[in-house]
CSV table of N, CA, C and O in Angstrom, one decimal:
chain,number,residue,atom,x,y,z
A,1,MET,N,0.8,-1.1,0.2
A,1,MET,CA,0.1,-0.1,-0.6
A,1,MET,C,0.9,2.1,-0.4
A,1,MET,O,2.1,1.6,0.8
A,2,THR,N,0.7,2.2,-0.6
A,2,THR,CA,1.2,3.2,-0.9
A,2,THR,C,0.6,4.6,-0.5
A,2,THR,O,-0.5,4.8,-1.3
A,3,THR,N,1.2,5.0,-0.2
A,3,THR,CA,0.5,6.4,1.2
A,3,THR,C,1.1,7.7,0.4
A,3,THR,O,2.3,7.9,-0.2
A,4,THR,N,0.2,8.6,0.4
A,4,THR,CA,1.4,9.9,-0.4
A,4,THR,C,0.4,11.0,1.3
A,4,THR,O,-0.2,11.3,0.8
A,5,ALA,N,1.5,12.2,1.4
A,5,ALA,CA,1.1,12.8,2.2
A,5,ALA,C,1.1,14.2,1.8
A,5,ALA,O,0.8,14.9,0.3
A,6,LYS,N,-0.3,14.3,2.9
A,6,LYS,CA,-1.1,15.4,2.2
A,6,LYS,C,0.1,16.8,2.6
A,6,LYS,O,0.0,17.2,3.9
A,7,SER,N,-0.2,18.0,2.1
A,7,SER,CA,1.3,18.8,2.7
A,7,SER,C,-0.7,19.9,2.7
A,7,SER,O,-1.5,20.1,2.7
A,8,ALA,N,-0.6,20.1,3.8
A,8,ALA,CA,-1.6,21.2,5.3
A,8,ALA,C,-1.8,22.9,4.4
A,8,ALA,O,-0.3,23.4,4.1
A,9,PRO,N,-3.0,22.8,3.8
A,9,PRO,CA,-3.6,24.2,3.4
A,9,PRO,C,-2.5,25.0,4.5
A,9,PRO,O,-2.1,25.5,5.9
A,10,LYS,N,-2.4,26.1,2.8
A,10,LYS,CA,-1.5,27.2,3.9
A,10,LYS,C,-2.7,28.0,5.2
A,10,LYS,O,-3.9,28.2,3.9
A,11,SER,N,-2.3,28.4,5.9
A,11,SER,CA,-3.3,28.9,6.8
A,11,SER,C,-2.9,31.2,6.6
A,11,SER,O,-2.3,31.0,6.0
A,12,ALA,N,-3.5,31.3,6.2
A,12,ALA,CA,-4.7,32.8,6.0
A,12,ALA,C,-3.7,33.6,7.3
A,12,ALA,O,-3.6,33.0,8.0
A,13,PRO,N,-2.8,34.7,6.3
A,13,PRO,CA,-2.7,35.5,7.4
A,13,PRO,C,-3.0,35.9,8.9
A,13,PRO,O,-4.6,36.1,9.0
A,14,LYS,N,-2.8,35.8,10.1
A,14,LYS,CA,-3.7,36.1,10.6
A,14,LYS,C,-3.5,38.2,11.1
A,14,LYS,O,-2.5,38.7,11.0
A,15,SER,N,-5.4,38.2,11.6
A,15,SER,CA,-5.2,39.4,11.8
A,15,SER,C,-6.3,39.3,13.3
A,15,SER,O,-6.2,39.2,13.8
A,16,ALA,N,-5.9,41.1,13.8
A,16,ALA,CA,-6.6,41.2,15.4
A,16,ALA,C,-6.8,43.2,15.0
A,16,ALA,O,-6.3,43.4,14.7
A,17,ILE,N,-7.7,43.0,15.7
A,17,ILE,CA,-8.2,44.1,16.0
A,17,ILE,C,-7.9,44.6,17.8
A,17,ILE,O,-9.0,43.8,18.0
A,18,VAL,N,-7.8,45.9,18.3
A,18,VAL,CA,-6.8,45.6,19.5
A,18,VAL,C,-7.9,47.5,20.3
A,18,VAL,O,-7.3,47.7,19.3
A,19,THR,N,-8.2,46.6,21.0
A,19,THR,CA,-9.2,48.1,21.4
A,19,THR,C,-9.0,48.3,22.2
A,19,THR,O,-8.1,48.0,23.0
A,20,GLY,N,-7.7,50.8,22.8
A,20,GLY,CA,-7.9,50.7,24.2
A,20,GLY,C,-5.7,50.3,23.6
A,20,GLY,O,-5.2,50.2,24.7
A,21,ALA,N,-5.6,50.5,22.5
A,21,ALA,CA,-4.4,49.5,21.5
A,21,ALA,C,-3.4,51.0,22.3
A,21,ALA,O,-2.3,51.0,21.4
A,22,GLY,N,-3.5,52.4,22.5
A,22,GLY,CA,-2.8,53.4,22.9
A,22,GLY,C,-2.3,52.8,24.5
A,22,GLY,O,-1.0,54.0,24.0
A,23,THR,N,-2.7,52.5,25.1
A,23,THR,CA,-2.0,52.5,27.0
A,23,THR,C,-2.4,51.4,27.2
A,23,THR,O,-2.9,50.4,26.6
A,24,GLY,N,-1.5,50.7,28.2
A,24,GLY,CA,-1.9,50.3,29.4
A,24,GLY,C,-2.2,49.0,28.5
A,24,GLY,O,-1.5,48.1,27.8
A,25,VAL,N,-2.7,47.6,28.9
A,25,VAL,CA,-3.2,46.3,28.7
A,25,VAL,C,-3.2,46.2,26.9
A,25,VAL,O,-2.9,45.8,26.6
A,26,GLY,N,-4.5,47.1,26.5
A,26,GLY,CA,-4.3,47.0,25.2
A,26,GLY,C,-3.4,47.1,24.1
A,26,GLY,O,-2.8,46.5,23.2
A,27,ARG,N,-2.5,48.6,25.3
A,27,ARG,CA,-1.3,48.6,24.0
A,27,ARG,C,-0.4,46.9,24.2
A,27,ARG,O,0.8,46.7,23.3
A,28,ALA,N,0.0,46.5,25.7
A,28,ALA,CA,0.4,44.8,25.6
A,28,ALA,C,-0.2,44.3,24.7
A,28,ALA,O,1.0,43.1,24.5
A,29,ALA,N,-1.1,44.1,24.8
A,29,ALA,CA,-1.9,42.9,24.0
A,29,ALA,C,-1.2,43.2,22.5
A,29,ALA,O,-1.0,42.0,21.5
A,30,ALA,N,-1.2,44.0,21.2
A,30,ALA,CA,-1.1,44.9,20.3
A,30,ALA,C,0.6,44.5,19.9
A,30,ALA,O,0.9,44.2,20.0
A,31,LEU,N,1.4,44.7,21.6
A,31,LEU,CA,2.6,44.6,21.0
A,31,LEU,C,2.4,42.8,20.7
A,31,LEU,O,3.9,42.7,19.8
A,32,SER,N,2.1,42.2,21.8
A,32,SER,CA,2.5,40.4,22.0
A,32,SER,C,1.9,40.0,20.5
A,32,SER,O,2.4,39.3,20.2
A,33,LEU,N,0.9,40.6,20.1
A,33,LEU,CA,0.2,39.7,18.9
A,33,LEU,C,1.5,40.9,18.1
A,33,LEU,O,1.4,40.1,16.2
A,34,LEU,N,1.4,41.9,17.3
A,34,LEU,CA,2.3,42.6,15.7
A,34,LEU,C,3.5,41.8,16.7
A,34,LEU,O,4.2,40.9,15.4
A,35,SER,N,3.8,41.0,18.5
A,35,SER,CA,5.6,40.3,17.6
A,35,SER,C,5.2,38.4,17.1
A,35,SER,O,6.2,38.1,16.9
A,36,ALA,N,4.1,38.7,17.5
A,36,ALA,CA,3.3,36.9,17.2
A,36,ALA,C,3.4,36.7,16.0
A,36,ALA,O,2.8,35.8,14.7
A,37,GLY,N,3.4,37.8,15.3
A,37,GLY,CA,3.2,38.1,13.3
A,37,GLY,C,1.6,38.4,13.1
A,37,GLY,O,1.8,38.5,12.0
A,38,TYR,N,1.3,38.5,13.6
A,38,TYR,CA,-0.3,38.9,13.3
A,38,TYR,C,-0.2,40.4,12.7
A,38,TYR,O,0.5,41.6,12.7
A,39,GLY,N,-1.1,41.2,12.0
A,39,GLY,CA,-1.4,42.4,11.6
A,39,GLY,C,-2.7,42.5,12.5
A,39,GLY,O,-3.4,41.9,13.3
A,40,VAL,N,-2.5,44.1,12.9
A,40,VAL,CA,-3.3,44.2,14.0
A,40,VAL,C,-3.7,45.7,13.3
A,40,VAL,O,-2.5,46.7,13.5
A,41,ALA,N,-4.9,45.6,13.9
A,41,ALA,CA,-5.5,47.7,13.8
A,41,ALA,C,-5.5,48.0,15.7
A,41,ALA,O,-6.0,47.1,16.1
A,42,LEU,N,-4.4,49.2,15.7
A,42,LEU,CA,-4.7,49.3,16.6
A,42,LEU,C,-5.8,50.4,16.7
A,42,LEU,O,-5.7,51.7,16.1
A,43,ALA,N,-6.9,50.5,18.0
A,43,ALA,CA,-8.2,51.0,17.8
A,43,ALA,C,-7.9,51.7,19.2
A,43,ALA,O,-7.4,51.5,20.0
A,44,GLY,N,-8.4,53.1,18.7
A,44,GLY,CA,-8.6,54.3,20.5
A,44,GLY,C,-8.9,55.4,20.1
A,44,GLY,O,-9.4,55.9,18.5
A,45,ARG,N,-9.4,56.4,20.9
A,45,ARG,CA,-9.8,57.3,21.0
A,45,ARG,C,-8.4,58.1,20.5
A,45,ARG,O,-9.3,59.1,18.6
A,46,ARG,N,-7.6,58.7,20.9
A,46,ARG,CA,-7.0,59.1,20.9
A,46,ARG,C,-5.2,58.4,19.5
A,46,ARG,O,-4.5,58.1,19.9
A,47,ALA,N,-5.3,59.6,18.4
A,47,ALA,CA,-4.2,58.6,17.3
A,47,ALA,C,-2.5,58.6,17.7
A,47,ALA,O,-1.8,57.9,17.9
A,48,GLU,N,-3.0,59.9,18.5
A,48,GLU,CA,-0.7,60.1,19.5
A,48,GLU,C,-0.7,59.1,19.9
A,48,GLU,O,0.5,57.9,19.7
A,49,PRO,N,-1.1,58.3,20.5
A,49,PRO,CA,-0.9,57.3,21.1
A,49,PRO,C,-1.0,55.4,21.0
A,49,PRO,O,-0.2,55.0,20.1
A,50,LEU,N,-1.9,55.7,19.8
A,50,LEU,CA,-1.7,55.3,18.9
A,50,LEU,C,-0.5,54.8,17.8
A,50,LEU,O,0.1,53.8,17.9
A,51,GLU,N,0.6,55.5,17.5
A,51,GLU,CA,1.1,56.1,16.5
A,51,GLU,C,2.6,55.7,17.4
A,51,GLU,O,3.4,54.8,16.8
A,52,GLU,N,2.6,55.7,18.4
A,52,GLU,CA,3.7,55.4,19.8
A,52,GLU,C,3.1,53.6,19.8
A,52,GLU,O,4.8,53.2,20.1
A,53,THR,N,3.1,53.9,20.0
A,53,THR,CA,2.7,51.5,20.0
A,53,THR,C,3.2,50.8,18.3
A,53,THR,O,3.8,50.8,19.1
A,54,ARG,N,2.7,51.5,17.8
A,54,ARG,CA,2.7,51.2,15.7
A,54,ARG,C,4.5,51.5,16.3
A,54,ARG,O,5.2,50.7,15.7
A,55,ALA,N,5.3,52.4,16.7
A,55,ALA,CA,6.9,52.7,17.1
A,55,ALA,C,7.4,51.7,18.2
A,55,ALA,O,8.6,51.6,17.5
A,56,LEU,N,6.4,51.4,19.4
A,56,LEU,CA,7.4,50.8,19.9
A,56,LEU,C,7.3,48.8,19.7
A,56,LEU,O,8.4,48.5,19.7
A,57,ALA,N,6.4,49.3,18.5
A,57,ALA,CA,7.1,47.5,17.6
A,57,ALA,C,7.7,47.7,17.2
A,57,ALA,O,8.0,46.5,16.2
A,58,GLY,N,8.7,48.6,16.4
A,58,GLY,CA,9.6,48.0,15.7
A,58,GLY,C,9.8,48.1,14.4
A,58,GLY,O,8.3,47.7,13.7
A,59,ASP,N,10.1,46.9,13.2
A,59,ASP,CA,9.6,46.6,12.8
A,59,ASP,C,8.2,46.1,12.3
A,59,ASP,O,8.3,46.4,11.1
A,60,ALA,N,8.1,45.9,13.0
A,60,ALA,CA,6.8,45.2,13.7
A,60,ALA,C,5.3,45.6,13.4
A,60,ALA,O,4.1,45.2,13.0
A,61,GLY,N,5.7,46.8,13.4
A,61,GLY,CA,4.8,48.2,13.3
A,61,GLY,C,4.3,48.4,11.5
A,61,GLY,O,3.2,48.6,11.7
A,62,ASP,N,4.8,48.1,10.7
A,62,ASP,CA,5.1,48.1,9.5
A,62,ASP,C,3.9,46.4,9.0
A,62,ASP,O,3.1,46.8,8.6
A,63,ARG,N,3.0,46.0,10.3
A,63,ARG,CA,1.8,45.3,10.4
A,63,ARG,C,0.2,46.1,10.8
A,63,ARG,O,-0.5,45.5,11.3
A,64,ALA,N,1.3,47.2,11.4
A,64,ALA,CA,-0.2,48.1,12.8
A,64,ALA,C,-0.5,48.8,11.2
A,64,ALA,O,-0.2,49.5,10.1
A,65,ARG,N,-2.1,48.7,11.9
A,65,ARG,CA,-3.0,49.9,11.0
A,65,ARG,C,-3.7,50.8,12.3
A,65,ARG,O,-4.1,49.9,13.1
A,66,VAL,N,-2.7,51.6,12.2
A,66,VAL,CA,-3.8,53.1,13.0
A,66,VAL,C,-5.4,53.2,12.8
A,66,VAL,O,-4.6,53.7,11.9
A,67,GLN,N,-6.0,53.3,13.8
A,67,GLN,CA,-7.7,53.2,13.3
A,67,GLN,C,-7.8,54.2,14.8
A,67,GLN,O,-8.7,53.5,15.3
A,68,PRO,N,-8.0,55.8,14.8
A,68,PRO,CA,-8.8,56.1,16.0
A,68,PRO,C,-10.2,56.0,16.2
A,68,PRO,O,-10.7,56.1,15.0
A,69,THR,N,-11.0,55.5,17.4
A,69,THR,CA,-12.0,54.9,17.2
A,69,THR,C,-12.5,55.2,18.6
A,69,THR,O,-11.7,54.8,19.6
A,70,ASP,N,-13.8,55.7,18.1
A,70,ASP,CA,-14.5,56.6,18.9
A,70,ASP,C,-15.8,54.6,19.2
A,70,ASP,O,-17.0,55.2,18.5
A,71,VAL,N,-15.2,53.5,20.5
A,71,VAL,CA,-16.0,51.9,20.5
A,71,VAL,C,-17.5,52.6,20.4
A,71,VAL,O,-18.5,51.9,20.7
A,72,ALA,N,-18.1,53.5,21.0
A,72,ALA,CA,-19.0,54.6,21.6
A,72,ALA,C,-20.0,54.2,20.5
A,72,ALA,O,-20.8,54.8,20.3
A,73,ASP,N,-19.6,54.5,19.4
A,73,ASP,CA,-20.2,56.0,18.7
A,73,ASP,C,-20.1,54.2,17.0
A,73,ASP,O,-19.5,54.1,16.8
A,74,PRO,N,-21.1,54.0,16.8
A,74,PRO,CA,-21.7,52.5,15.5
A,74,PRO,C,-20.8,53.1,14.1
A,74,PRO,O,-20.0,51.8,13.3
A,75,ASP,N,-21.2,54.2,13.7
A,75,ASP,CA,-20.1,54.8,12.5
A,75,ASP,C,-19.3,54.4,13.0
A,75,ASP,O,-18.2,53.5,11.3
A,76,GLN,N,-18.8,55.1,13.8
A,76,GLN,CA,-16.7,54.8,13.7
A,76,GLN,C,-16.6,52.8,13.7
A,76,GLN,O,-15.8,52.4,13.6
A,77,VAL,N,-17.3,52.7,14.8
A,77,VAL,CA,-16.4,50.8,14.8
A,77,VAL,C,-16.7,50.5,13.3
A,77,VAL,O,-15.5,49.3,12.9
A,78,ALA,N,-18.0,50.9,12.5
A,78,ALA,CA,-17.9,49.7,11.8
A,78,ALA,C,-16.3,50.5,10.3
A,78,ALA,O,-16.2,49.2,10.0
A,79,ALA,N,-16.7,51.4,10.9
A,79,ALA,CA,-15.7,51.8,9.8
A,79,ALA,C,-14.2,51.2,10.4
A,79,ALA,O,-12.9,51.4,9.4
A,80,LEU,N,-13.5,50.8,11.2
A,80,LEU,CA,-13.0,50.2,11.3
A,80,LEU,C,-13.1,48.8,11.2
A,80,LEU,O,-11.6,48.4,11.1
A,81,PHE,N,-13.7,48.3,11.6
A,81,PHE,CA,-14.0,47.1,10.8
A,81,PHE,C,-13.9,47.4,8.9
A,81,PHE,O,-13.0,45.7,8.8
A,82,HIS,N,-14.3,48.2,8.4
A,82,HIS,CA,-13.8,48.0,6.5
A,82,HIS,C,-12.2,48.0,7.3
A,82,HIS,O,-11.7,47.6,6.3
A,83,ALA,N,-11.9,49.1,7.8
A,83,ALA,CA,-10.3,50.0,7.7
A,83,ALA,C,-9.7,48.9,8.0
A,83,ALA,O,-8.5,48.0,7.6
A,84,ALA,N,-9.4,47.8,9.5
A,84,ALA,CA,-9.2,46.2,9.1
A,84,ALA,C,-9.3,45.3,8.1
A,84,ALA,O,-8.2,44.7,8.0
A,85,ALA,N,-10.4,45.3,7.5
A,85,ALA,CA,-11.0,44.1,6.3
A,85,ALA,C,-10.3,44.1,5.4
A,85,ALA,O,-9.4,43.8,4.3
A,86,ASP,N,-9.8,45.9,4.5
A,86,ASP,CA,-9.2,46.5,3.6
A,86,ASP,C,-7.4,45.3,4.1
A,86,ASP,O,-6.5,45.6,3.1
A,87,ALA,N,-6.9,46.5,5.5
A,87,ALA,CA,-6.0,46.2,5.5
A,87,ALA,C,-5.2,44.9,5.8
A,87,ALA,O,-4.3,44.5,5.1
A,88,PHE,N,-6.3,44.4,6.3
A,88,PHE,CA,-5.8,42.4,6.4
A,88,PHE,C,-6.6,41.5,5.9
A,88,PHE,O,-6.1,40.5,5.8
A,89,GLY,N,-7.1,41.9,5.3
A,89,GLY,CA,-8.4,40.8,3.8
A,89,GLY,C,-9.7,40.6,4.7
A,89,GLY,O,-9.4,40.1,5.8
C-alpha cells in the first residue's frame, strides 16, 4: 500500500483588532500580537498614543494599522472593521 502525504493548507495571515491599543493592557496586547506575526488594527480614541504603540513595535509596526475609534460610536466601529478588512483581508 502506498501513501502520499498531503500538504497542510497554508493558513491565512493572522489579524486582530485591539481596542485601547494606545495604553496599558491594550498596548501590551497589541505589541504581543505584532511580535507573534499578526497584522493588528490599533484602535483607540486618540491617534498619538496609537502611533506610539506602532513605533514601539519596531519593524513589526509595519503590520499595524492605526485607526482612531470611539467604540461608543457605531459608525466609527463600522469604519474600524472596514479599515481592518481593507488592510488585512
